[in-house]
Coordinates of C-alpha atoms in Angstrom, one line a residue:
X6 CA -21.0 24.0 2.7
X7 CA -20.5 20.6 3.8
X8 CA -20.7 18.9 0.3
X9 CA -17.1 21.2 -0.5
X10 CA -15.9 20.6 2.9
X11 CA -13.4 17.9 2.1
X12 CA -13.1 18.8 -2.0
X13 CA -9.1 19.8 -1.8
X14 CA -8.6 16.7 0.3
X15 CA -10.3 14.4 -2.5
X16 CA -8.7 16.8 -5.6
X17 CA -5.4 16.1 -3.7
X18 CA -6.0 12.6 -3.4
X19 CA -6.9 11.8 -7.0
X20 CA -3.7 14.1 -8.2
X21 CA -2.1 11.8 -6.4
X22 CA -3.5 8.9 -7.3
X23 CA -3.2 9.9 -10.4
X24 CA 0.9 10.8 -10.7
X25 CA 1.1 7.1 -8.8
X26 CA -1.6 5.1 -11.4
X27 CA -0.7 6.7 -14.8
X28 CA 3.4 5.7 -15.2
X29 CA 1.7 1.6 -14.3
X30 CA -1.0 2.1 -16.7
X31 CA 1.6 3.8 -19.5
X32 CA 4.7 1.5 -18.4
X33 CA 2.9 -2.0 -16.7
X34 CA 3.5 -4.3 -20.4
X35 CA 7.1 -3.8 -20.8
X36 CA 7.3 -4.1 -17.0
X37 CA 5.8 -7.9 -16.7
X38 CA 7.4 -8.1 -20.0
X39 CA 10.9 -7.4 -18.0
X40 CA 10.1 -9.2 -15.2
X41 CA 9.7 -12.4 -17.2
X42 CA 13.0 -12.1 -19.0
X43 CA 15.0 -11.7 -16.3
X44 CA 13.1 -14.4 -13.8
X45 CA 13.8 -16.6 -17.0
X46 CA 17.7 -15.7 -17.9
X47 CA 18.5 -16.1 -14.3
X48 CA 16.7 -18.8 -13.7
X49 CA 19.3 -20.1 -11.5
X50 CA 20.7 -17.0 -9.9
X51 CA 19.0 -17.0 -6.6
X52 CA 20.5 -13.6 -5.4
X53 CA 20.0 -11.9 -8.9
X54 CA 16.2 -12.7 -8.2
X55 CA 15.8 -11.9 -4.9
X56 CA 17.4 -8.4 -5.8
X57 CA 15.1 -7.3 -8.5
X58 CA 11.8 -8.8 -6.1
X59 CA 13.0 -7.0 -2.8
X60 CA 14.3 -3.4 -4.7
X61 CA 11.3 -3.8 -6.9
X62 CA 8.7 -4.0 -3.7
X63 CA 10.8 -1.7 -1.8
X64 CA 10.5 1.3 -4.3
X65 CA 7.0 0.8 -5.1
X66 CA 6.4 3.9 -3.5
X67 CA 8.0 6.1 -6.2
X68 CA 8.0 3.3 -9.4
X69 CA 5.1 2.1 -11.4
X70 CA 6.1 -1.7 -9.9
X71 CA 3.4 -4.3 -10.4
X72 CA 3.5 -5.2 -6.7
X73 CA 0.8 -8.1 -6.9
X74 CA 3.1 -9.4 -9.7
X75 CA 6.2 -9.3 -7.7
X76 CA 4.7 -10.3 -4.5
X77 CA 3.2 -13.3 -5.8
X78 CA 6.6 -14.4 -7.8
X79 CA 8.3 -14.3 -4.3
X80 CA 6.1 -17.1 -3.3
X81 CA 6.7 -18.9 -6.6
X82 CA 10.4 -18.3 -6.4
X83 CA 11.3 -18.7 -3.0
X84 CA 8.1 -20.4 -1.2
X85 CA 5.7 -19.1 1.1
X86 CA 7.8 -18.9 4.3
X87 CA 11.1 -17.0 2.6
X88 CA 8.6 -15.4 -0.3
X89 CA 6.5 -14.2 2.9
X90 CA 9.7 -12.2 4.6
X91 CA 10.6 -11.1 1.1
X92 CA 7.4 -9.3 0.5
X93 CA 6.6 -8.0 3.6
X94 CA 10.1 -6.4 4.3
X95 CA 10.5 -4.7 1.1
X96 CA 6.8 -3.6 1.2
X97 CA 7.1 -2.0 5.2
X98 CA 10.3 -0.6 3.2
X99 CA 8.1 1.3 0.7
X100 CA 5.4 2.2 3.5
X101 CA 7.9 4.1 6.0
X102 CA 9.4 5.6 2.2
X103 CA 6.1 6.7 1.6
X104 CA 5.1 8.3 5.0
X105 CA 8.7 10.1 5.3
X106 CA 7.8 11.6 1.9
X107 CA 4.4 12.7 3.1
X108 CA 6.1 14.3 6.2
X109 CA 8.7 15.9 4.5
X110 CA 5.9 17.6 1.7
X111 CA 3.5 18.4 4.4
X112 CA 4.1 21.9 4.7
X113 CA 3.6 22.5 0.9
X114 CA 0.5 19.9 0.7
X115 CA -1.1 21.6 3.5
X116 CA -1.0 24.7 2.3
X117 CA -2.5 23.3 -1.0
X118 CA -5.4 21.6 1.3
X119 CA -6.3 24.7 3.1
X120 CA -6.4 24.7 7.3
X121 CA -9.8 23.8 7.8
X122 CA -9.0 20.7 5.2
X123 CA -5.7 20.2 6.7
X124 CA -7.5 19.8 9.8
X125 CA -10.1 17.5 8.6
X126 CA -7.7 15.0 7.2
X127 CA -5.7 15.5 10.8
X128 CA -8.6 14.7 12.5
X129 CA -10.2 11.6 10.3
X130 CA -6.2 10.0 10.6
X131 CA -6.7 10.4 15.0
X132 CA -9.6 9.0 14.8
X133 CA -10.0 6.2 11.7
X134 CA -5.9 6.3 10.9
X135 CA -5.4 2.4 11.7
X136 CA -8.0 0.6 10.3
X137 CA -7.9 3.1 7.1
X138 CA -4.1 2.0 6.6
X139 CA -4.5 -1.3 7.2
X140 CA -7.7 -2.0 5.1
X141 CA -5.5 -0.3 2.3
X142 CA -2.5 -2.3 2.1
X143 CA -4.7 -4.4 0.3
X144 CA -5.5 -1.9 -2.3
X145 CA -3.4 -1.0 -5.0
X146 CA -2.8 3.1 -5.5
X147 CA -4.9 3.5 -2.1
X148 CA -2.2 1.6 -0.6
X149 CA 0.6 4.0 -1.5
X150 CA -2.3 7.0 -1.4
X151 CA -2.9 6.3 2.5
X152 CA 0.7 6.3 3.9
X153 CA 1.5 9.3 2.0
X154 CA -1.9 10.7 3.3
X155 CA -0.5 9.8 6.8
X156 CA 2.4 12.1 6.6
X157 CA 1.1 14.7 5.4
X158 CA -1.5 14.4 8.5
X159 CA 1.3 14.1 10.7
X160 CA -0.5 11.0 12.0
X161 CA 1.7 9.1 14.7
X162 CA 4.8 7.4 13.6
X163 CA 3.9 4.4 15.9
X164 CA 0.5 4.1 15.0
X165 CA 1.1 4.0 11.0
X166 CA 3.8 1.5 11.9
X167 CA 2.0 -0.8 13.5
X168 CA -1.1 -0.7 11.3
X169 CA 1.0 -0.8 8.1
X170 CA 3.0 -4.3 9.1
X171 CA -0.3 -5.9 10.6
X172 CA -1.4 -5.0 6.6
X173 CA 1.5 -5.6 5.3
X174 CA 1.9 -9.0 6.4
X175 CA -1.6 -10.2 5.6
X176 CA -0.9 -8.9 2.2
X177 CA 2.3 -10.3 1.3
X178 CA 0.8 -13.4 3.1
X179 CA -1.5 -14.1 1.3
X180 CA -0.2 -13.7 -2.4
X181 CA 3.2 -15.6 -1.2
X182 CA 0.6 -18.9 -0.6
X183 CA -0.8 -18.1 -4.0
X184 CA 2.3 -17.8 -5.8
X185 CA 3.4 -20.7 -3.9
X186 CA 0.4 -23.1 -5.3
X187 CA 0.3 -21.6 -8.6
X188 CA 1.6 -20.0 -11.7
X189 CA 1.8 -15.6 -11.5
X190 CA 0.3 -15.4 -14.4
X191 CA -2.8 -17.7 -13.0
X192 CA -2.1 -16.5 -9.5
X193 CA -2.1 -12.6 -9.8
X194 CA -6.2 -12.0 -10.3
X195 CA -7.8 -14.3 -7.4
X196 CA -4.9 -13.1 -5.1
X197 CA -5.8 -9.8 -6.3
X198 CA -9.9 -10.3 -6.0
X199 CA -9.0 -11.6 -2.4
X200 CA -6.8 -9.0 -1.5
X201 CA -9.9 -6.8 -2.0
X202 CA -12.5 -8.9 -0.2
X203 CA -10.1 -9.0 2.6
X204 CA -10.0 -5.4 3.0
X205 CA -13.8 -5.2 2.6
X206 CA -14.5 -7.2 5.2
X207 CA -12.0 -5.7 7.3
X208 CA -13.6 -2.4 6.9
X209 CA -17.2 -3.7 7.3
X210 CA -16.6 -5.6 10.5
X211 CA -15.0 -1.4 11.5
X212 CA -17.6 0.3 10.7
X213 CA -20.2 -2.1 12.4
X214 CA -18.0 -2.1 15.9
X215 CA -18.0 1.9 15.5
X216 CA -21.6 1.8 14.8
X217 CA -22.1 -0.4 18.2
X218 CA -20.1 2.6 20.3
X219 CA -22.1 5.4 19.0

């Protein structure tokens, strides 16, 4: 019984994993593609740039948007202190975009989970909902996953706010100082791969205090 226990929960999460990863997979060449053309064409048109970067980031949400990509090309384009408040406004943009959405579908999501699932994913949002959203930002698809997740919890609007700009801000952190020292095309896998380890050791230095408590 337990081993089905959470099954809608994780069917639900890889169908929705799935409607965010397959448009990037299908679209992501003639995305970088565009974002290369028009970062070269306007080379000088500051405004132009900044557009595309923050609308890009900010509906990342609902668009197959290379975020690492754009993230790391506001560092390259506007350094890390402006690239830093570039990235980390649009992306807080996309996260409340993505937890109103999972409010506002939660009636028909919970039905499609079940109560006792419903429950569950109530109850694993009271208890792990920060350091779960926070680890995520790092993670692309999980990222967009968990705030949608939240929503359709009805986890706290506080709460995910506050965990989603503390990850936020480490994330776009982080790949502003990388697009800042380097080329995105160079820059994109070990900000990436760091990303990652970031989030791993986040969660493992969690899980070790929880352990501690019980």
């Amino acid at each position: 019984m337990r081993s089905i226990k959470g099954l809608r929960i994780t069917l639900l999460f890889l169908l929705i994993a799935t409607i965010i990863i397959i448009p990037f997979i299908c679209f992501e060449a003639a995305i970088n593609q565009w974002f290369e053309t028009t970062l070269a064409n306007n080379a000088n048109a500051r405004w132009t740039i900044a557009g595309i970067l923050f609308g890009s980031l900010s509906l990342d949400i609902f668009l197959p948007v290379p975020s690492s990509l754009a993230s790391t090309l506001c560092g390259q384009c506007f350094g890390i202190f402006y690239g830093f408040w570039m990235s980390f406004s649009a992306m807080t943009v996309s996260s409340l975009l993505g937890y109103g959405l999972g409010r506002y579908a939660q009636t028909t999501a919970r039905k499609l989970l079940g109560e006792r699932e419903a429950n569950l994913l109530t109850t694993f949002f009271e208890h792990h909902g920060i350091p779960t959203l926070i680890a995520l930002r790092t993670v692309p698809i999980l990222a967009e996953a968990s705030v949608l997740f939240a929503g359709i919890a009805k986890y706290r609007f506080w709460p995910t706010l506050w965990a989603t700009l503390l990850g936020n801000a480490l994330v776009s952190l982080l790949y502003a100082i990388v697009g800042h020292l380097g080329h995105e095309s160079d820059a994109m896998l070990p900000a990436f791969l760091a990303s990652i380890i970031l989030s791993g050791v986040f969660l493992w230095i969690f899980w070790s205090y929880q352990k501690k408590k019980l």
